[in-house]
Coordinates of C-alpha atoms in Angstrom, one line a residue:
Chain A
D857 CA 79.5 114.8 65.9
G858 CA 80.9 114.9 69.4
G859 CA 84.3 116.4 70.0
I860 CA 86.4 119.1 71.5
T861 CA 86.6 122.5 69.9
Q862 CA 89.5 124.9 70.5
S863 CA 89.3 128.3 69.0
P864 CA 90.9 130.1 67.4
K865 CA 93.4 127.9 65.7
Y866 CA 96.0 130.8 65.5
L867 CA 96.2 133.7 68.0
F868 CA 98.5 136.6 68.0
R869 CA 99.0 139.0 70.9
K870 CA 101.3 141.8 72.0
E871 CA 103.5 141.2 75.1
G872 CA 101.8 142.4 78.3
Q873 CA 98.3 141.5 77.2
N874 CA 96.2 138.7 78.8
V875 CA 94.6 136.3 76.3
T876 CA 92.0 133.7 76.8
L877 CA 91.9 130.4 74.8
S878 CA 88.6 128.7 74.4
C879 CA 87.9 125.0 74.9
E880 CA 84.4 123.5 74.5
Q881 CA 83.4 119.9 74.5
N882 CA 80.1 118.2 73.8
L883 CA 81.2 114.7 74.8
N884 CA 79.6 115.0 78.3
H885 CA 83.1 114.4 79.8
D886 CA 83.7 115.2 83.4
A887 CA 87.4 115.9 83.4
M888 CA 89.2 118.5 81.2
Y889 CA 92.8 119.4 80.8
W890 CA 95.1 122.0 79.4
Y891 CA 98.5 121.1 78.0
R892 CA 101.3 123.1 76.5
Q893 CA 103.6 121.8 73.7
D894 CA 106.9 123.5 72.7
P895 CA 109.0 122.5 69.7
G896 CA 110.8 119.3 70.3
Q897 CA 109.1 118.9 73.7
G898 CA 106.5 116.6 75.1
L899 CA 103.1 117.8 76.4
R900 CA 103.2 119.5 79.8
L901 CA 100.1 119.8 82.0
I902 CA 99.1 123.3 82.9
Y903 CA 95.7 122.8 84.7
Y904 CA 93.1 120.2 85.0
S905 CA 89.5 120.0 86.3
Q906 CA 87.7 116.8 87.3
I907 CA 84.3 118.5 88.1
V908 CA 82.6 121.8 87.6
N909 CA 83.8 124.6 89.9
D910 CA 87.0 122.7 90.8
F911 CA 90.4 122.6 89.2
Q912 CA 94.0 121.8 90.1
K913 CA 97.4 123.1 89.1
G914 CA 99.5 121.0 86.8
D915 CA 103.3 121.1 86.4
I916 CA 103.5 124.5 84.8
A917 CA 100.6 126.5 86.2
E918 CA 102.5 129.7 86.9
G919 CA 101.3 132.6 84.7
Y920 CA 98.0 130.8 83.7
S921 CA 94.5 130.8 85.1
V922 CA 91.4 128.7 84.4
S923 CA 87.7 128.5 85.2
R924 CA 85.2 125.7 85.1
E925 CA 81.8 127.3 85.4
K926 CA 80.1 124.8 83.0
K927 CA 80.8 121.2 82.3
E928 CA 81.3 121.9 78.6
S929 CA 83.8 124.7 78.9
F930 CA 87.3 125.1 80.3
P931 CA 88.8 128.4 79.2
L932 CA 92.5 129.1 79.8
T933 CA 93.8 132.6 80.3
V934 CA 97.5 133.3 79.6
T935 CA 98.4 136.2 81.7
S936 CA 101.2 138.8 81.3
A937 CA 103.0 137.0 84.1
Q938 CA 103.7 134.0 81.9
K939 CA 107.3 134.5 80.8
N940 CA 107.3 132.5 77.6
P941 CA 103.7 132.3 76.4
T942 CA 104.4 131.5 72.7
A943 CA 103.5 127.8 72.3
F944 CA 100.9 125.3 71.0
Y945 CA 98.1 124.8 73.5
L946 CA 96.1 121.6 73.7
C947 CA 92.8 121.1 75.5
A948 CA 91.7 117.5 76.4
S949 CA 88.9 115.8 78.2
T950 CA 87.9 112.3 79.5
M951 CA 84.7 110.8 80.8
D952 CA 86.4 110.5 84.1
S953 CA 90.0 110.9 85.1
Y954 CA 90.5 107.1 85.4
N955 CA 90.4 104.4 82.8
S956 CA 89.4 106.6 79.9
P957 CA 91.9 107.9 77.4
L958 CA 92.3 111.6 76.8
H959 CA 90.4 113.1 73.8
F960 CA 92.3 116.1 72.5
G961 CA 91.2 119.2 70.6
N962 CA 93.2 120.4 67.5
G963 CA 95.0 123.0 69.5
T964 CA 95.6 126.8 69.4
R965 CA 98.9 128.2 68.4
L966 CA 99.6 131.3 70.4
T967 CA 102.3 133.8 69.3
V968 CA 103.2 136.7 71.6
T969 CA 105.5 139.4 70.3
Chain B
D642 CA 114.8 116.0 84.7
Q643 CA 112.9 114.0 82.1
Q644 CA 111.0 111.1 83.6
V645 CA 109.8 109.8 80.3
K646 CA 112.4 109.7 77.5
Q647 CA 112.0 109.0 73.8
N648 CA 115.6 109.1 72.7
S649 CA 114.9 108.8 68.9
P650 CA 113.5 112.1 67.6
S651 CA 112.7 110.4 64.2
L652 CA 112.4 107.0 62.6
S653 CA 112.1 106.1 58.9
V654 CA 110.7 102.7 57.9
Q655 CA 109.7 101.1 54.6
E656 CA 106.0 100.3 54.0
G657 CA 105.2 96.7 55.1
R658 CA 108.1 96.5 57.5
I659 CA 108.0 96.6 61.3
S660 CA 108.2 100.0 63.1
I661 CA 109.6 99.9 66.6
L662 CA 109.3 103.0 68.8
N663 CA 111.1 103.0 72.1
C664 CA 110.4 104.8 75.4
D665 CA 112.4 104.7 78.7
Y666 CA 111.3 106.0 82.1
T667 CA 113.0 106.7 85.3
N668 CA 110.2 106.8 87.9
S669 CA 109.7 103.3 89.3
M670 CA 106.3 104.4 90.6
F671 CA 104.9 104.6 87.1
D672 CA 102.5 101.8 86.5
Y673 CA 100.3 102.8 83.6
F674 CA 101.7 103.7 80.1
L675 CA 100.0 105.0 77.0
W676 CA 100.9 105.8 73.4
Y677 CA 99.4 108.7 71.5
K678 CA 99.7 109.5 67.8
K679 CA 99.7 113.0 66.5
Y680 CA 99.3 114.2 62.9
P681 CA 100.4 117.8 62.0
A682 CA 97.9 120.5 63.0
E683 CA 95.8 118.0 64.9
G684 CA 95.5 117.0 68.6
P685 CA 97.0 113.7 69.7
T686 CA 94.8 110.6 69.5
F687 CA 95.0 107.6 71.9
L688 CA 96.5 104.5 70.4
I689 CA 97.1 101.9 73.1
S690 CA 97.9 101.5 76.8
I691 CA 99.4 99.0 79.2
S692 CA 99.4 98.6 82.9
S693 CA 102.3 97.3 84.9
I694 CA 100.6 94.0 85.6
K695 CA 101.0 93.1 82.0
D696 CA 104.1 92.8 79.8
K697 CA 102.2 93.0 76.4
N698 CA 99.1 94.4 75.0
E699 CA 98.0 94.0 71.4
D700 CA 95.4 95.9 69.3
G701 CA 95.5 95.0 65.6
R702 CA 98.7 96.1 64.0
F703 CA 99.9 97.7 67.3
T704 CA 101.6 96.0 70.2
V705 CA 103.1 97.5 73.2
F706 CA 105.7 95.7 75.3
L707 CA 106.6 96.6 78.8
N708 CA 109.9 95.6 80.5
K709 CA 109.5 96.8 84.1
S710 CA 113.0 95.7 85.2
A711 CA 114.6 97.7 82.4
K712 CA 112.0 100.6 82.8
H713 CA 111.5 100.3 79.1
L714 CA 108.5 100.1 76.8
S715 CA 108.2 99.8 73.0
L716 CA 105.5 100.1 70.4
H717 CA 105.6 97.8 67.5
I718 CA 103.6 98.5 64.3
V719 CA 103.3 95.6 61.9
P720 CA 103.0 96.0 59.0
S721 CA 103.8 99.7 58.8
Q722 CA 101.6 101.7 56.4
P723 CA 102.2 105.3 55.0
G724 CA 99.2 106.5 57.0
D725 CA 101.1 105.6 60.2
S726 CA 103.4 108.5 59.5
A727 CA 103.0 110.8 62.5
V728 CA 104.6 111.8 65.8
Y729 CA 104.2 109.2 68.5
F730 CA 104.2 110.2 72.2
C731 CA 104.8 107.9 75.0
A732 CA 103.1 108.8 78.3
A733 CA 103.2 107.4 81.9
S734 CA 101.2 107.7 85.1
D735 CA 101.8 106.5 88.6
V736 CA 98.1 105.7 89.1
V737 CA 96.7 103.0 87.0
G738 CA 94.1 104.4 84.6
S739 CA 94.7 108.0 85.8
Q740 CA 94.9 110.7 83.2
G741 CA 95.3 113.6 85.6
N742 CA 99.0 113.3 86.0
L743 CA 100.3 111.9 82.7
I744 CA 104.0 112.6 82.0
F745 CA 104.7 112.7 78.2
G746 CA 107.9 112.0 76.3
K747 CA 109.1 114.4 73.6
G748 CA 107.8 112.2 70.8
T749 CA 109.3 110.3 67.9
K750 CA 108.4 111.3 64.3
L751 CA 107.7 108.1 62.3
S752 CA 108.0 108.3 58.5
V753 CA 106.7 105.2 56.6
K754 CA 107.9 105.3 53.0
P755 CA 105.9 103.6 50.2

């Protein structure tokens, strides 16, 4: 079955540590996205990538970094510079960035203490 | 400043009745709108979309209405079923069909009671 896999489902880190969230898709989609959701809030775009080796900042990119070395993979690193890293992180993909709805993974809940 | 607003955090409806979820937007450049549905512990799934050249789009039990002059859209679910209980997100873009710059609302939690 094709889909988007985010792992792990729950992640716990100490403050000051960088942490990388995994996102893999086998849908052969070109574009991939990272969103953040906080309680009672909508989804906010962190980074997106339309093709391999290229990515753009979203609305809240500060404190995050990404890479897109392979079409299937778009890992997100939450750095120690991110002031409020505790959140629910969602990865998504589309065949292209136009006219195709987003397919989301099931998310990773990151807790930093 | 919220560009996409879903002012009702929750809505409760009886099974078989109509559910109406509302969404308002402030950016007049938005011309593509989507609704996503999210169950607990899962990612959102795409439900229905509408571009600004239309005022209505229908897909089975789901209909989205767009009132551009009022900068308002609504999602109608008829008849509502218990399986429709989820959080519904409204999203908007200023480029038709583009997913790269979607702005999401905060969501409305729909509960459909048997």
